Amino acid sequence: MRAEALFSLQGQSAIVTGAANGLGLAMTEVLSANGANVTMLDIDPRVIDEAARLDPSRETVRAFICDVCDPDGLRRGIEGAFEANGRLDIVCANAGKGSGSGPLTEAGALANVTGESWSGILDLNLTATFHTLKYSVPLMRRRKYGRIIVTSSFAGLRGEALVGYAYSATKAAVANMVRHAAIELSLDNILINAIAPGPFRTNIGGGRMHESSTELAFAGRTRLKRIAEPDEVKGLTLLLASPASSYITGTVIPIDGGGYACG
Ligand SMILES: NC(=O)c1ccc[n+]([C@@H]2O[C@H](COP(=O)([O-])OP(=O)(O)OC[C@H]3O[C@@H](n4cnc5c(N)ncnc54)[C@H](O)[C@@H]3O)[C@@H](O)[C@H]2O)c1
């Protein structure tokens, strides 16, 4: 079979959350470039401009300003994508953010993590991911087909001194939620996997990945001794979104320059 057929998303309908920047924008680009109609959801109004840049006709890439922490707004965004395309095949539950500095810093130490900041990260990284699955799955079930990709982190696979408590805990939680959901969703041929990125040069953490000291520290966590560019998430995204991954579900796949396996 030729690569075009294995990886084609022609005629399929996709949703990406956190699509205005970083990994979500790269995911949107690769899904769109390979034939999918993509609905971008993001709280950042720039999502509208990015959709227009990718598809000036607004026929194959659409965008909605949406806070994924608002369950009703999220449900409307997901159902809107379904209604516009008459189907839902692919969901990237990607929106998320960091929770500040790690446990060896003053601000990141157990004693100083506030309940408010803890809850805010749980709402976004964990609960909104749950709601994204909850509202998407019934729409995928109608055609007994689906591909769900959840963005976890290599910091959800092990302890990581460079990230905060809530981030580490939520990324571990979504990884196991993916394994758990695979049990149920496989009954309807809906495949669900997580990606566990290592350090990527995005706006996460208020842009700290663009600072050379932070970049150096995270690069040292990998075997390739560099952080990744957002485009480098495209290959794994396309694999997990496409017919090529027909026997892959319930996995958590590191994409981290060897950071988890041998960092
Ligand atoms: N960059 C990394 O090094 C790295 C590593 C591991 C995992 N991740 C994960 O990748 C995912 C994407 O992050 P990124 O690195 O591209 O960061 P980013 O900040 O560049 O992009 C995150 C996007 O999510 C959006 N977002 C934030 N809160 C939202 C909300 N309430 N509703 C809707 N959208 C919201 C932001 O507006 C932004 O467009 C996150 O889940 C993050 O935890 C990133």
mmCIF file with all atom_site columns, C-alpha atoms in Angstrom, residues 39-230:
data_model
loop_
_atom_site.group_PDB
_atom_site.id
_atom_site.type_symbol
_atom_site.label_atom_id
_atom_site.label_alt_id
_atom_site.label_comp_id
_atom_site.label_asym_id
_atom_site.label_entity_id
_atom_site.label_seq_id
_atom_site.pdbx_PDB_ins_code
_atom_site.Cartn_x
_atom_site.Cartn_y
_atom_site.Cartn_z
_atom_site.occupancy
_atom_site.B_iso_or_equiv
_atom_site.pdbx_formal_charge
_atom_site.auth_seq_id
_atom_site.auth_comp_id
_atom_site.auth_asym_id
_atom_site.auth_atom_id
_atom_site.pdbx_PDB_model_num
ATOM 1   C CA . THR A 1 39  ? -12.123 22.881 13.377 1.00 0.00 ? 39  THR A CA 1
ATOM 2   C CA . MET A 1 40  ? -9.724  24.812 15.586 1.00 0.00 ? 40  MET A CA 1
ATOM 3   C CA . LEU A 1 41  ? -10.853 25.601 19.156 1.00 0.00 ? 41  LEU A CA 1
ATOM 4   C CA . ASP A 1 42  ? -8.864  27.990 21.326 1.00 0.00 ? 42  ASP A CA 1
ATOM 5   C CA . ILE A 1 43  ? -9.382  30.659 23.945 1.00 0.00 ? 43  ILE A CA 1
ATOM 6   C CA . ASP A 1 44  ? -6.841  32.851 22.110 1.00 0.00 ? 44  ASP A CA 1
ATOM 7   C CA . PRO A 1 45  ? -8.570  35.033 19.471 1.00 0.00 ? 45  PRO A CA 1
ATOM 8   C CA . ARG A 1 46  ? -5.520  34.556 17.221 1.00 0.00 ? 46  ARG A CA 1
ATOM 9   C CA . VAL A 1 47  ? -7.082  31.245 16.304 1.00 0.00 ? 47  VAL A CA 1
ATOM 10  C CA . ILE A 1 48  ? -9.287  33.124 13.831 1.00 0.00 ? 48  ILE A CA 1
ATOM 11  C CA . ASP A 1 49  ? -6.288  34.586 11.977 1.00 0.00 ? 49  ASP A CA 1
ATOM 12  C CA . GLU A 1 50  ? -4.478  31.256 11.932 1.00 0.00 ? 50  GLU A CA 1
ATOM 13  C CA . ALA A 1 51  ? -7.492  29.556 10.359 1.00 0.00 ? 51  ALA A CA 1
ATOM 14  C CA . ALA A 1 52  ? -7.687  32.292 7.729  1.00 0.00 ? 52  ALA A CA 1
ATOM 15  C CA . ARG A 1 53  ? -3.968  31.895 7.006  1.00 0.00 ? 53  ARG A CA 1
ATOM 16  C CA . LEU A 1 54  ? -4.312  28.134 6.538  1.00 0.00 ? 54  LEU A CA 1
ATOM 17  C CA . ASP A 1 55  ? -7.492  28.335 4.459  1.00 0.00 ? 55  ASP A CA 1
ATOM 18  C CA . PRO A 1 56  ? -8.454  31.789 3.198  1.00 0.00 ? 56  PRO A CA 1
ATOM 19  C CA . SER A 1 57  ? -11.667 30.294 1.756  1.00 0.00 ? 57  SER A CA 1
ATOM 20  C CA . ARG A 1 58  ? -12.735 29.168 5.276  1.00 0.00 ? 58  ARG A CA 1
ATOM 21  C CA . GLU A 1 59  ? -14.122 25.999 3.711  1.00 0.00 ? 59  GLU A CA 1
ATOM 22  C CA . THR A 1 60  ? -11.779 23.386 5.151  1.00 0.00 ? 60  THR A CA 1
ATOM 23  C CA . VAL A 1 61  ? -10.329 25.085 8.225  1.00 0.00 ? 61  VAL A CA 1
ATOM 24  C CA . ARG A 1 62  ? -12.687 26.807 10.652 1.00 0.00 ? 62  ARG A CA 1
ATOM 25  C CA . ALA A 1 63  ? -12.021 28.371 14.022 1.00 0.00 ? 63  ALA A CA 1
ATOM 26  C CA . PHE A 1 64  ? -14.003 29.125 17.147 1.00 0.00 ? 64  PHE A CA 1
ATOM 27  C CA . ILE A 1 65  ? -12.899 31.056 20.189 1.00 0.00 ? 65  ILE A CA 1
ATOM 28  C CA . CYS A 1 66  ? -13.690 28.606 22.943 1.00 0.00 ? 66  CYS A CA 1
ATOM 29  C CA . ASP A 1 67  ? -12.627 28.123 26.555 1.00 0.00 ? 67  ASP A CA 1
ATOM 30  C CA . VAL A 1 68  ? -12.360 24.368 26.944 1.00 0.00 ? 68  VAL A CA 1
ATOM 31  C CA . CYS A 1 69  ? -12.866 24.822 30.701 1.00 0.00 ? 69  CYS A CA 1
ATOM 32  C CA . ASP A 1 70  ? -16.433 25.934 30.001 1.00 0.00 ? 70  ASP A CA 1
ATOM 33  C CA . PRO A 1 71  ? -18.185 22.590 29.395 1.00 0.00 ? 71  PRO A CA 1
ATOM 34  C CA . ASP A 1 72  ? -21.181 24.109 27.582 1.00 0.00 ? 72  ASP A CA 1
ATOM 35  C CA . GLY A 1 73  ? -19.010 26.206 25.272 1.00 0.00 ? 73  GLY A CA 1
ATOM 36  C CA . LEU A 1 74  ? -16.792 23.203 24.575 1.00 0.00 ? 74  LEU A CA 1
ATOM 37  C CA . ARG A 1 75  ? -19.798 21.011 23.781 1.00 0.00 ? 75  ARG A CA 1
ATOM 38  C CA . ARG A 1 76  ? -21.146 23.665 21.398 1.00 0.00 ? 76  ARG A CA 1
ATOM 39  C CA . GLY A 1 77  ? -17.760 23.893 19.647 1.00 0.00 ? 77  GLY A CA 1
ATOM 40  C CA . ILE A 1 78  ? -17.555 20.114 19.206 1.00 0.00 ? 78  ILE A CA 1
ATOM 41  C CA . GLU A 1 79  ? -21.164 19.793 18.047 1.00 0.00 ? 79  GLU A CA 1
ATOM 42  C CA . GLY A 1 80  ? -20.679 22.745 15.684 1.00 0.00 ? 80  GLY A CA 1
ATOM 43  C CA . ALA A 1 81  ? -17.777 20.939 14.011 1.00 0.00 ? 81  ALA A CA 1
ATOM 44  C CA . PHE A 1 82  ? -19.923 17.832 13.644 1.00 0.00 ? 82  PHE A CA 1
ATOM 45  C CA . GLU A 1 83  ? -22.843 19.751 12.157 1.00 0.00 ? 83  GLU A CA 1
ATOM 46  C CA . ALA A 1 84  ? -20.646 21.631 9.681  1.00 0.00 ? 84  ALA A CA 1
ATOM 47  C CA . ASN A 1 85  ? -19.080 18.430 8.357  1.00 0.00 ? 85  ASN A CA 1
ATOM 48  C CA . GLY A 1 86  ? -21.735 15.815 9.048  1.00 0.00 ? 86  GLY A CA 1
ATOM 49  C CA . ARG A 1 87  ? -19.182 13.624 10.799 1.00 0.00 ? 87  ARG A CA 1
ATOM 50  C CA . LEU A 1 88  ? -16.399 13.609 13.369 1.00 0.00 ? 88  LEU A CA 1
ATOM 51  C CA . ASP A 1 89  ? -13.402 11.351 12.787 1.00 0.00 ? 89  ASP A CA 1
ATOM 52  C CA . ILE A 1 90  ? -10.407 12.846 14.592 1.00 0.00 ? 90  ILE A CA 1
ATOM 53  C CA . VAL A 1 91  ? -10.035 14.723 17.878 1.00 0.00 ? 91  VAL A CA 1
ATOM 54  C CA . CYS A 1 92  ? -6.808  16.165 19.249 1.00 0.00 ? 92  CYS A CA 1
ATOM 55  C CA . ALA A 1 93  ? -7.420  16.974 22.937 1.00 0.00 ? 93  ALA A CA 1
ATOM 56  C CA . ASN A 1 94  ? -4.391  19.170 23.180 1.00 0.00 ? 94  ASN A CA 1
ATOM 57  C CA . ALA A 1 95  ? -5.192  22.384 25.087 1.00 0.00 ? 95  ALA A CA 1
ATOM 58  C CA . GLY A 1 96  ? -3.127  22.651 28.233 1.00 0.00 ? 96  GLY A CA 1
ATOM 59  C CA . LYS A 1 97  ? -0.658  24.746 30.124 1.00 0.00 ? 97  LYS A CA 1
ATOM 60  C CA . GLY A 1 98  ? 2.235   24.546 32.552 1.00 0.00 ? 98  GLY A CA 1
ATOM 61  C CA . SER A 1 99  ? 1.897   25.018 36.303 1.00 0.00 ? 99  SER A CA 1
ATOM 62  C CA . GLY A 1 100 ? 5.000   27.041 36.966 1.00 0.00 ? 100 GLY A CA 1
ATOM 63  C CA . SER A 1 101 ? 8.379   26.063 38.247 1.00 0.00 ? 101 SER A CA 1
ATOM 64  C CA . GLY A 1 102 ? 9.494   22.747 39.665 1.00 0.00 ? 102 GLY A CA 1
ATOM 65  C CA . PRO A 1 103 ? 9.598   21.342 43.212 1.00 0.00 ? 103 PRO A CA 1
ATOM 66  C CA . LEU A 1 104 ? 13.176  22.429 43.879 1.00 0.00 ? 104 LEU A CA 1
ATOM 67  C CA . THR A 1 105 ? 12.277  26.111 43.494 1.00 0.00 ? 105 THR A CA 1
ATOM 68  C CA . GLU A 1 106 ? 10.712  28.251 46.203 1.00 0.00 ? 106 GLU A CA 1
ATOM 69  C CA . ALA A 1 107 ? 7.525   28.952 44.256 1.00 0.00 ? 107 ALA A CA 1
ATOM 70  C CA . GLY A 1 108 ? 7.165   25.358 43.106 1.00 0.00 ? 108 GLY A CA 1
ATOM 71  C CA . ALA A 1 109 ? 7.743   23.683 46.489 1.00 0.00 ? 109 ALA A CA 1
ATOM 72  C CA . LEU A 1 110 ? 4.834   21.759 47.994 1.00 0.00 ? 110 LEU A CA 1
ATOM 73  C CA . ALA A 1 111 ? 4.289   24.338 50.742 1.00 0.00 ? 111 ALA A CA 1
ATOM 74  C CA . ASN A 1 112 ? 3.871   27.177 48.255 1.00 0.00 ? 112 ASN A CA 1
ATOM 75  C CA . VAL A 1 113 ? 1.596   25.671 45.613 1.00 0.00 ? 113 VAL A CA 1
ATOM 76  C CA . THR A 1 114 ? -1.777  27.321 46.189 1.00 0.00 ? 114 THR A CA 1
ATOM 77  C CA . GLY A 1 115 ? -5.070  25.500 46.028 1.00 0.00 ? 115 GLY A CA 1
ATOM 78  C CA . GLU A 1 116 ? -6.239  27.982 43.440 1.00 0.00 ? 116 GLU A CA 1
ATOM 79  C CA . SER A 1 117 ? -3.375  27.371 41.023 1.00 0.00 ? 117 SER A CA 1
ATOM 80  C CA . TRP A 1 118 ? -3.671  23.594 41.587 1.00 0.00 ? 118 TRP A CA 1
ATOM 81  C CA . SER A 1 119 ? -7.397  23.646 40.743 1.00 0.00 ? 119 SER A CA 1
ATOM 82  C CA . GLY A 1 120 ? -6.929  25.851 37.680 1.00 0.00 ? 120 GLY A CA 1
ATOM 83  C CA . ILE A 1 121 ? -4.460  23.423 36.128 1.00 0.00 ? 121 ILE A CA 1
ATOM 84  C CA . LEU A 1 122 ? -6.660  20.440 36.974 1.00 0.00 ? 122 LEU A CA 1
ATOM 85  C CA . ASP A 1 123 ? -9.616  22.178 35.290 1.00 0.00 ? 123 ASP A CA 1
ATOM 86  C CA . LEU A 1 124 ? -7.704  22.736 32.064 1.00 0.00 ? 124 LEU A CA 1
ATOM 87  C CA . ASN A 1 125 ? -5.277  19.830 31.728 1.00 0.00 ? 125 ASN A CA 1
ATOM 88  C CA . LEU A 1 126 ? -7.474  17.094 33.191 1.00 0.00 ? 126 LEU A CA 1
ATOM 89  C CA . THR A 1 127 ? -11.174 17.973 33.428 1.00 0.00 ? 127 THR A CA 1
ATOM 90  C CA . ALA A 1 128 ? -11.372 19.746 30.062 1.00 0.00 ? 128 ALA A CA 1
ATOM 91  C CA . THR A 1 129 ? -9.626  16.778 28.446 1.00 0.00 ? 129 THR A CA 1
ATOM 92  C CA . PHE A 1 130 ? -12.247 14.506 29.999 1.00 0.00 ? 130 PHE A CA 1
ATOM 93  C CA . HIS A 1 131 ? -15.039 16.725 28.668 1.00 0.00 ? 131 HIS A CA 1
ATOM 94  C CA . THR A 1 132 ? -13.464 16.787 25.210 1.00 0.00 ? 132 THR A CA 1
ATOM 95  C CA . LEU A 1 133 ? -13.670 12.982 25.124 1.00 0.00 ? 133 LEU A CA 1
ATOM 96  C CA . LYS A 1 134 ? -17.135 12.926 26.671 1.00 0.00 ? 134 LYS A CA 1
ATOM 97  C CA . TYR A 1 135 ? -18.670 15.224 24.061 1.00 0.00 ? 135 TYR A CA 1
ATOM 98  C CA . SER A 1 136 ? -16.774 13.838 21.048 1.00 0.00 ? 136 SER A CA 1
ATOM 99  C CA . VAL A 1 137 ? -17.235 10.117 21.508 1.00 0.00 ? 137 VAL A CA 1
ATOM 100 C CA . PRO A 1 138 ? -21.036 9.973  20.949 1.00 0.00 ? 138 PRO A CA 1
ATOM 101 C CA . LEU A 1 139 ? -20.527 11.757 17.622 1.00 0.00 ? 139 LEU A CA 1
ATOM 102 C CA . MET A 1 140 ? -17.778 9.348  16.554 1.00 0.00 ? 140 MET A CA 1
ATOM 103 C CA . ARG A 1 141 ? -19.877 6.354  17.582 1.00 0.00 ? 141 ARG A CA 1
ATOM 104 C CA . ARG A 1 142 ? -22.411 7.168  14.875 1.00 0.00 ? 142 ARG A CA 1
ATOM 105 C CA . ARG A 1 143 ? -19.956 5.981  12.212 1.00 0.00 ? 143 ARG A CA 1
ATOM 106 C CA . LYS A 1 144 ? -18.149 3.428  14.398 1.00 0.00 ? 144 LYS A CA 1
ATOM 107 C CA . TYR A 1 145 ? -14.872 5.115  13.625 1.00 0.00 ? 145 TYR A CA 1
ATOM 108 C CA . GLY A 1 146 ? -12.624 7.501  15.470 1.00 0.00 ? 146 GLY A CA 1
ATOM 109 C CA . ARG A 1 147 ? -9.086  8.535  16.254 1.00 0.00 ? 147 ARG A CA 1
ATOM 110 C CA . ILE A 1 148 ? -8.426  10.465 19.467 1.00 0.00 ? 148 ILE A CA 1
ATOM 111 C CA . ILE A 1 149 ? -5.036  11.906 20.351 1.00 0.00 ? 149 ILE A CA 1
ATOM 112 C CA . VAL A 1 150 ? -4.523  13.302 23.851 1.00 0.00 ? 150 VAL A CA 1
ATOM 113 C CA . THR A 1 151 ? -1.494  15.454 24.606 1.00 0.00 ? 151 THR A CA 1
ATOM 114 C CA . SER A 1 152 ? 0.176   14.200 27.782 1.00 0.00 ? 152 SER A CA 1
ATOM 115 C CA . SER A 1 153 ? 3.856   14.935 28.496 1.00 0.00 ? 153 SER A CA 1
ATOM 116 C CA . PHE A 1 154 ? 7.095   13.147 29.239 1.00 0.00 ? 154 PHE A CA 1
ATOM 117 C CA . ALA A 1 155 ? 6.668   14.835 32.629 1.00 0.00 ? 155 ALA A CA 1
ATOM 118 C CA . GLY A 1 156 ? 3.585   12.647 33.092 1.00 0.00 ? 156 GLY A CA 1
ATOM 119 C CA . LEU A 1 157 ? 5.630   9.470  32.746 1.00 0.00 ? 157 LEU A CA 1
ATOM 120 C CA . ARG A 1 158 ? 8.136   10.069 35.543 1.00 0.00 ? 158 ARG A CA 1
ATOM 121 C CA . GLY A 1 159 ? 9.205   12.712 38.047 1.00 0.00 ? 159 GLY A CA 1
ATOM 122 C CA . GLU A 1 160 ? 10.574  15.851 36.376 1.00 0.00 ? 160 GLU A CA 1
ATOM 123 C CA . ALA A 1 161 ? 12.256  18.565 38.458 1.00 0.00 ? 161 ALA A CA 1
ATOM 124 C CA . LEU A 1 162 ? 11.692  21.251 35.816 1.00 0.00 ? 162 LEU A CA 1
ATOM 125 C CA . VAL A 1 163 ? 7.864   21.278 35.961 1.00 0.00 ? 163 VAL A CA 1
ATOM 126 C CA . GLY A 1 164 ? 5.250   22.009 38.611 1.00 0.00 ? 164 GLY A CA 1
ATOM 127 C CA . TYR A 1 165 ? 3.235   19.582 40.741 1.00 0.00 ? 165 TYR A CA 1
ATOM 128 C CA . ALA A 1 166 ? -0.122  20.088 39.053 1.00 0.00 ? 166 ALA A CA 1
ATOM 129 C CA . TYR A 1 167 ? 1.373   19.748 35.594 1.00 0.00 ? 167 TYR A CA 1
ATOM 130 C CA . SER A 1 168 ? 3.109   16.485 36.436 1.00 0.00 ? 168 SER A CA 1
ATOM 131 C CA . ALA A 1 169 ? -0.001  15.071 38.131 1.00 0.00 ? 169 ALA A CA 1
ATOM 132 C CA . THR A 1 170 ? -2.433  16.040 35.366 1.00 0.00 ? 170 THR A CA 1
ATOM 133 C CA . LYS A 1 171 ? -0.247  14.747 32.563 1.00 0.00 ? 171 LYS A CA 1
ATOM 134 C CA . ALA A 1 172 ? 0.078   11.391 34.333 1.00 0.00 ? 172 ALA A CA 1
ATOM 135 C CA . ALA A 1 173 ? -3.678  11.374 34.861 1.00 0.00 ? 173 ALA A CA 1
ATOM 136 C CA . VAL A 1 174 ? -4.562  11.962 31.206 1.00 0.00 ? 174 VAL A CA 1
ATOM 137 C CA . ALA A 1 175 ? -2.125  9.235  30.146 1.00 0.00 ? 175 ALA A CA 1
ATOM 138 C CA . ASN A 1 176 ? -3.978  6.731  32.304 1.00 0.00 ? 176 ASN A CA 1
ATOM 139 C CA . MET A 1 177 ? -7.355  8.114  31.237 1.00 0.00 ? 177 MET A CA 1
ATOM 140 C CA . VAL A 1 178 ? -6.349  7.225  27.677 1.00 0.00 ? 178 VAL A CA 1
ATOM 141 C CA . ARG A 1 179 ? -5.541  3.624  28.648 1.00 0.00 ? 179 ARG A CA 1
ATOM 142 C CA . HIS A 1 180 ? -8.813  3.440  30.558 1.00 0.00 ? 180 HIS A CA 1
ATOM 143 C CA . ALA A 1 181 ? -10.914 4.905  27.732 1.00 0.00 ? 181 ALA A CA 1
ATOM 144 C CA . ALA A 1 182 ? -9.359  2.505  25.219 1.00 0.00 ? 182 ALA A CA 1
ATOM 145 C CA . ILE A 1 183 ? -11.144 -0.335 27.021 1.00 0.00 ? 183 ILE A CA 1
ATOM 146 C CA . GLU A 1 184 ? -14.564 1.153  26.300 1.00 0.00 ? 184 GLU A CA 1
ATOM 147 C CA . LEU A 1 185 ? -13.956 2.861  22.978 1.00 0.00 ? 185 LEU A CA 1
ATOM 148 C CA . SER A 1 186 ? -12.436 -0.154 21.249 1.00 0.00 ? 186 SER A CA 1
ATOM 149 C CA . LEU A 1 187 ? -15.960 -1.640 21.242 1.00 0.00 ? 187 LEU A CA 1
ATOM 150 C CA . ASP A 1 188 ? -16.867 1.044  18.679 1.00 0.00 ? 188 ASP A CA 1
ATOM 151 C CA . ASN A 1 189 ? -13.620 1.090  16.689 1.00 0.00 ? 189 ASN A CA 1
ATOM 152 C CA . ILE A 1 190 ? -12.628 4.403  18.243 1.00 0.00 ? 190 ILE A CA 1
ATOM 153 C CA . LEU A 1 191 ? -8.900  4.329  18.856 1.00 0.00 ? 191 LEU A CA 1
ATOM 154 C CA . ILE A 1 192 ? -7.405  6.562  21.529 1.00 0.00 ? 192 ILE A CA 1
ATOM 155 C CA . ASN A 1 193 ? -3.746  7.234  22.185 1.00 0.00 ? 193 ASN A CA 1
ATOM 156 C CA . ALA A 1 194 ? -1.675  9.800  24.034 1.00 0.00 ? 194 ALA A CA 1
ATOM 157 C CA . ILE A 1 195 ? 1.464   11.501 22.894 1.00 0.00 ? 195 ILE A CA 1
ATOM 158 C CA . ALA A 1 196 ? 4.006   12.395 25.568 1.00 0.00 ? 196 ALA A CA 1
ATOM 159 C CA . PRO A 1 197 ? 6.057   15.277 24.196 1.00 0.00 ? 197 PRO A CA 1
ATOM 160 C CA . GLY A 1 198 ? 9.406   16.219 25.613 1.00 0.00 ? 198 GLY A CA 1
ATOM 161 C CA . PRO A 1 199 ? 10.453  19.869 25.402 1.00 0.00 ? 199 PRO A CA 1
ATOM 162 C CA . PHE A 1 200 ? 9.114   21.753 22.370 1.00 0.00 ? 200 PHE A CA 1
ATOM 163 C CA . ARG A 1 201 ? 9.714   25.380 21.493 1.00 0.00 ? 201 ARG A CA 1
ATOM 164 C CA . THR A 1 202 ? 6.172   26.714 22.017 1.00 0.00 ? 202 THR A CA 1
ATOM 165 C CA . ASN A 1 203 ? 4.528   29.383 24.149 1.00 0.00 ? 203 ASN A CA 1
ATOM 166 C CA . ILE A 1 204 ? 4.053   27.008 27.078 1.00 0.00 ? 204 ILE A CA 1
ATOM 167 C CA . GLY A 1 205 ? 4.958   28.446 30.467 1.00 0.00 ? 205 GLY A CA 1
ATOM 168 C CA . GLY A 1 206 ? 4.477   32.003 29.249 1.00 0.00 ? 206 GLY A CA 1
ATOM 169 C CA . GLY A 1 207 ? 7.138   31.539 26.578 1.00 0.00 ? 207 GLY A CA 1
ATOM 170 C CA . ARG A 1 208 ? 9.942   30.290 28.820 1.00 0.00 ? 208 ARG A CA 1
ATOM 171 C CA . MET A 1 209 ? 10.960  27.722 26.165 1.00 0.00 ? 209 MET A CA 1
ATOM 172 C CA . HIS A 1 210 ? 12.239  30.704 24.168 1.00 0.00 ? 210 HIS A CA 1
ATOM 173 C CA . GLU A 1 211 ? 14.708  31.654 26.929 1.00 0.00 ? 211 GLU A CA 1
ATOM 174 C CA . SER A 1 212 ? 18.152  30.175 26.416 1.00 0.00 ? 212 SER A CA 1
ATOM 175 C CA . SER A 1 213 ? 18.665  29.058 30.035 1.00 0.00 ? 213 SER A CA 1
ATOM 176 C CA . THR A 1 214 ? 15.360  27.162 30.037 1.00 0.00 ? 214 THR A CA 1
ATOM 177 C CA . GLU A 1 215 ? 16.028  25.722 26.618 1.00 0.00 ? 215 GLU A CA 1
ATOM 178 C CA . LEU A 1 216 ? 19.416  24.477 27.771 1.00 0.00 ? 216 LEU A CA 1
ATOM 179 C CA . ALA A 1 217 ? 18.003  22.886 30.927 1.00 0.00 ? 217 ALA A CA 1
ATOM 180 C CA . PHE A 1 218 ? 15.277  21.041 29.006 1.00 0.00 ? 218 PHE A CA 1
ATOM 181 C CA . ALA A 1 219 ? 17.629  20.075 26.173 1.00 0.00 ? 219 ALA A CA 1
ATOM 182 C CA . GLY A 1 220 ? 19.751  18.343 28.795 1.00 0.00 ? 220 GLY A CA 1
ATOM 183 C CA . ARG A 1 221 ? 16.788  16.089 29.621 1.00 0.00 ? 221 ARG A CA 1
ATOM 184 C CA . THR A 1 222 ? 16.916  14.531 26.145 1.00 0.00 ? 222 THR A CA 1
ATOM 185 C CA . ARG A 1 223 ? 19.353  12.235 24.374 1.00 0.00 ? 223 ARG A CA 1
ATOM 186 C CA . LEU A 1 224 ? 19.320  14.428 21.275 1.00 0.00 ? 224 LEU A CA 1
ATOM 187 C CA . LYS A 1 225 ? 20.446  17.333 23.487 1.00 0.00 ? 225 LYS A CA 1
ATOM 188 C CA . ARG A 1 226 ? 18.061  19.837 21.950 1.00 0.00 ? 226 ARG A CA 1
ATOM 189 C CA . ILE A 1 227 ? 14.477  20.902 22.292 1.00 0.00 ? 227 ILE A CA 1
ATOM 190 C CA . ALA A 1 228 ? 12.111  20.196 19.388 1.00 0.00 ? 228 ALA A CA 1
ATOM 191 C CA . GLU A 1 229 ? 10.390  22.517 16.947 1.00 0.00 ? 229 GLU A CA 1
ATOM 192 C CA . PRO A 1 230 ? 6.557   22.333 16.809 1.00 0.00 ? 230 PRO A CA 1
#
